[in-house]
Amino acid sequence: MTQSENDITVVHVMRHGEVHNPEGVLYGRLPGYHLSDLGRQMADRVAEHLADRDITHVVASPLERAQETAAPIAKAHGLDVASDERLIEAANVFQGKTFGVGDGALRKPGNWRHLTNPFRPSWGEPYVDQVVRMMAALGRARDAARGHEAVCVSHQLPIWIVRSFVERRRLWHDPRRRQCTLASLTSFTFRGDRIVSVGYSEPARDLVPPHLRAGAKPVKGASKGYGA
């Protein structure tokens, strides 16, 4: 067995921090959405949490909120933030709209044709496509940090989908049950090129509003984490 086949590499896939989005827009891949002050605190908290880890590579989705979340982590390790398009948010036909609890979106006939198949899903990027691109991004980060640790900053749905795939769960799911809260870390441990374990942690949990935590009941009128 070669050394590379024996190497242990950890790839932490981080969901970005809270975004300034007072209108509750499903911002998806739209530019111009930045971290809120609280989101910057979340990013700093995770940077502190990872300060003593053996991180040699930091990469993020090209969207501003992901790049801004990655910045303090990279700075703490004397690294630059790389960009990988494969870490981007999932495409969604409702991008740019408000689409949440109590806003009536589900009662609009024009939206019904996008809600016919939750298994694919019919309203956005197929789950299988998300798996393919996210697995490729994880592999690239693993290779860049071989024998050390990497951080990839991405978005809730792609992170949850790739974790579900690795843990051999069905890809279609109830969004309210995703275990992927703001600024959380889903950590994939590789032995060589093979994933041998998956971990999950929330270093900034105390900063996350209760209604945005994993499993929380949606609250009408509360700020939304759309396009997250």
Coordinates of C-alpha atoms in Angstrom, one line a residue:
M1 CA 0.0 0.0 0.0
T2 CA 1.4 3.4 -1.0
Q3 CA 1.6 6.3 1.4
S4 CA -1.2 8.2 -0.5
E5 CA -3.5 5.2 -0.1
N6 CA -2.9 5.4 3.7
D7 CA -3.2 9.1 4.1
I8 CA -5.9 10.5 6.4
T9 CA -7.4 13.7 5.1
V10 CA -10.3 15.6 6.5
V11 CA -12.5 17.8 4.3
H12 CA -14.8 20.1 6.4
V13 CA -17.7 21.3 4.3
M14 CA -19.1 24.4 6.0
R15 CA -22.4 26.1 5.4
H16 CA -21.9 29.9 5.2
G17 CA -23.1 32.3 7.9
E18 CA -26.3 34.3 8.1
V19 CA -27.1 36.6 5.2
H20 CA -28.5 40.1 5.2
N21 CA -31.9 39.4 3.6
P22 CA -34.6 41.5 5.3
E23 CA -37.1 40.9 2.4
G24 CA -36.9 37.1 2.8
V25 CA -36.0 36.6 -0.9
L26 CA -35.0 33.1 -2.1
Y27 CA -31.7 34.5 -3.4
G28 CA -30.2 31.3 -4.7
R29 CA -27.4 32.1 -7.0
L30 CA -28.1 35.8 -7.3
P31 CA -25.2 38.1 -6.7
G32 CA -25.2 40.9 -4.1
Y33 CA -26.2 39.0 -1.0
H34 CA -23.6 39.4 1.7
L35 CA -23.2 38.2 5.3
S36 CA -25.1 40.1 8.0
D37 CA -23.2 41.3 11.1
L38 CA -24.3 38.2 12.8
G39 CA -23.1 36.1 9.9
R40 CA -19.7 37.6 10.2
Q41 CA -19.7 36.7 13.9
M42 CA -20.5 33.2 12.9
A43 CA -17.6 33.1 10.4
D44 CA -15.2 34.4 13.0
R45 CA -16.4 31.9 15.6
V46 CA -15.7 29.0 13.2
A47 CA -12.3 30.4 12.3
E48 CA -11.5 30.4 16.1
H49 CA -12.8 26.8 16.4
L50 CA -10.5 25.7 13.5
A51 CA -7.5 27.8 14.4
D52 CA -5.5 24.9 15.8
R53 CA -6.4 22.4 13.1
D54 CA -4.0 21.3 10.4
I55 CA -5.8 23.2 7.6
T56 CA -3.8 23.6 4.4
H57 CA -6.5 24.5 1.8
V58 CA -9.6 26.7 2.0
V59 CA -12.0 26.9 -0.9
A60 CA -15.5 28.4 -1.3
S61 CA -18.5 28.7 -3.6
P62 CA -18.0 31.9 -5.8
L63 CA -21.0 33.5 -4.2
E64 CA -20.2 36.5 -1.9
R65 CA -21.7 34.9 1.3
A66 CA -19.5 31.9 0.9
Q67 CA -16.3 33.8 0.1
E68 CA -16.9 36.1 3.1
T69 CA -17.4 33.1 5.4
A70 CA -14.2 31.5 4.2
A71 CA -12.1 34.6 4.6
P72 CA -11.4 34.5 8.4
I73 CA -10.6 30.8 8.3
A74 CA -8.1 31.3 5.5
K75 CA -6.6 34.3 7.2
A76 CA -6.1 32.3 10.4
H77 CA -4.0 29.8 8.5
G78 CA -2.1 32.2 6.2
L79 CA -4.0 31.0 3.2
D80 CA -5.9 32.5 0.2
V81 CA -9.5 31.5 -0.5
A82 CA -9.8 29.4 -3.6
S83 CA -13.0 29.3 -5.6
D84 CA -14.8 26.3 -7.0
E85 CA -18.0 26.6 -9.0
R86 CA -19.0 23.1 -8.0
L87 CA -19.7 24.3 -4.5
I88 CA -22.3 26.8 -5.6
E89 CA -25.9 26.9 -4.4
A90 CA -28.5 24.6 -6.1
A91 CA -30.3 26.1 -9.0
N92 CA -34.0 26.9 -8.2
V93 CA -36.8 28.2 -10.4
F94 CA -38.1 30.3 -7.5
Q95 CA -34.9 32.3 -7.2
G96 CA -35.6 36.0 -6.7
K97 CA -39.1 35.3 -5.2
T98 CA -40.3 35.2 -1.6
F99 CA -41.4 31.7 -1.0
G100 CA -42.0 30.8 2.6
V101 CA -44.4 30.3 5.5
G102 CA -47.6 32.4 5.1
D103 CA -46.7 34.2 1.8
G104 CA -49.2 32.4 -0.3
A105 CA -46.7 31.1 -2.9
L106 CA -48.1 27.6 -2.8
R107 CA -51.5 28.9 -3.7
K108 CA -50.4 30.6 -7.0
P109 CA -51.3 28.4 -10.0
G110 CA -48.3 29.6 -11.9
N111 CA -46.1 27.8 -9.4
W112 CA -47.8 24.5 -9.4
R113 CA -46.1 23.1 -12.4
H114 CA -42.8 23.3 -10.6
L115 CA -44.0 21.3 -7.7
T116 CA -45.0 18.1 -9.4
N117 CA -42.0 15.9 -8.6
P118 CA -40.2 16.2 -5.2
F119 CA -38.0 13.2 -6.0
R120 CA -36.0 14.9 -8.8
P121 CA -36.9 17.8 -7.7
S122 CA -39.0 19.5 -10.4
W123 CA -38.3 23.0 -9.1
G124 CA -34.6 23.0 -9.4
E125 CA -31.3 21.3 -10.0
P126 CA -31.6 17.5 -9.9
Y127 CA -30.3 15.9 -6.7
V128 CA -28.1 13.5 -8.7
D129 CA -26.4 16.5 -10.5
Q130 CA -25.7 18.0 -7.1
V131 CA -24.1 14.8 -5.9
V132 CA -21.8 14.6 -8.9
R133 CA -20.5 18.1 -8.6
M134 CA -20.2 18.1 -4.9
M135 CA -18.3 14.8 -4.8
A136 CA -15.9 16.2 -7.4
A137 CA -15.4 19.3 -5.3
L138 CA -14.7 17.2 -2.2
G139 CA -12.2 15.1 -4.2
R140 CA -10.4 18.2 -5.4
A141 CA -10.2 19.6 -1.9
R142 CA -8.9 16.2 -0.6
D143 CA -6.2 16.1 -3.2
A144 CA -5.2 19.7 -2.4
A145 CA -4.9 18.9 1.3
R146 CA -3.7 15.3 1.1
G147 CA -2.7 14.1 4.6
H148 CA -4.0 17.4 6.2
E149 CA -7.3 19.2 6.4
A150 CA -9.3 21.3 4.0
V151 CA -12.4 23.6 4.4
C152 CA -15.0 24.0 1.7
V153 CA -17.6 26.7 2.2
S154 CA -20.9 25.8 0.4
H155 CA -24.7 26.0 0.9
Q156 CA -27.2 24.0 2.8
L157 CA -28.9 21.9 0.1
P158 CA -25.8 20.7 -1.7
I159 CA -24.1 19.9 1.6
W160 CA -27.1 17.9 2.8
I161 CA -27.5 16.1 -0.5
V162 CA -23.8 15.0 -0.7
R163 CA -23.9 13.9 2.9
S164 CA -27.1 11.9 2.3
F165 CA -25.4 10.2 -0.7
V166 CA -22.3 9.3 1.3
E167 CA -24.4 8.0 4.2
R168 CA -26.6 6.0 1.7
R169 CA -29.9 7.8 2.4
R170 CA -32.5 8.7 -0.1
L171 CA -31.9 12.1 -1.7
W172 CA -35.5 13.4 -1.6
H173 CA -36.3 14.6 1.9
D174 CA -38.2 17.0 4.2
P175 CA -36.2 20.3 4.1
R176 CA -37.1 21.0 7.7
R177 CA -35.1 17.9 8.8
R178 CA -31.8 18.8 7.3
Q179 CA -29.0 18.7 9.8
C180 CA -27.1 21.6 8.3
T181 CA -27.6 24.7 10.3
L182 CA -25.9 28.1 9.5
A183 CA -22.0 28.0 9.9
S184 CA -22.1 24.2 10.7
L185 CA -19.4 21.8 9.7
T186 CA -20.0 18.5 7.9
S187 CA -16.7 16.8 8.0
F188 CA -15.7 14.0 5.7
T189 CA -12.7 11.8 6.7
F190 CA -10.8 10.1 3.9
R191 CA -8.4 7.3 4.1
G192 CA -6.6 7.6 0.8
D193 CA -9.4 8.3 -1.7
R194 CA -12.1 6.6 0.3
I195 CA -14.5 8.3 2.7
V196 CA -14.4 6.3 6.0
S197 CA -16.5 8.6 8.3
V198 CA -18.7 11.6 8.4
G199 CA -19.0 14.0 11.3
Y200 CA -21.2 17.0 12.1
S201 CA -20.7 19.9 14.4
E202 CA -22.1 23.4 15.1
P203 CA -19.3 25.7 16.5
A204 CA -21.6 28.7 16.3
R205 CA -24.8 27.2 17.5
D206 CA -25.4 29.7 20.2
L207 CA -25.4 32.5 17.5
V208 CA -28.0 30.8 15.3
P209 CA -31.5 32.1 15.8
P210 CA -33.7 29.3 17.2
H211 CA -36.1 29.2 14.3
L212 CA -33.2 28.6 11.9
R213 CA -31.7 25.6 13.7
A214 CA -32.0 22.1 12.3
G215 CA -35.5 20.7 12.9
A216 CA -37.0 24.0 14.0
K217 CA -40.7 24.7 13.2
P218 CA -41.1 27.4 10.6
V219 CA -42.2 30.7 12.0
K220 CA -44.5 33.1 10.0
G221 CA -42.9 36.5 9.7
A222 CA -39.5 35.4 11.0
S223 CA -36.4 36.1 9.0
K224 CA -35.7 33.4 6.4
G225 CA -32.5 31.6 5.4
Y226 CA -33.4 31.2 1.8
G227 CA -30.9 30.2 -0.9
A228 CA -28.7 29.2 2.0

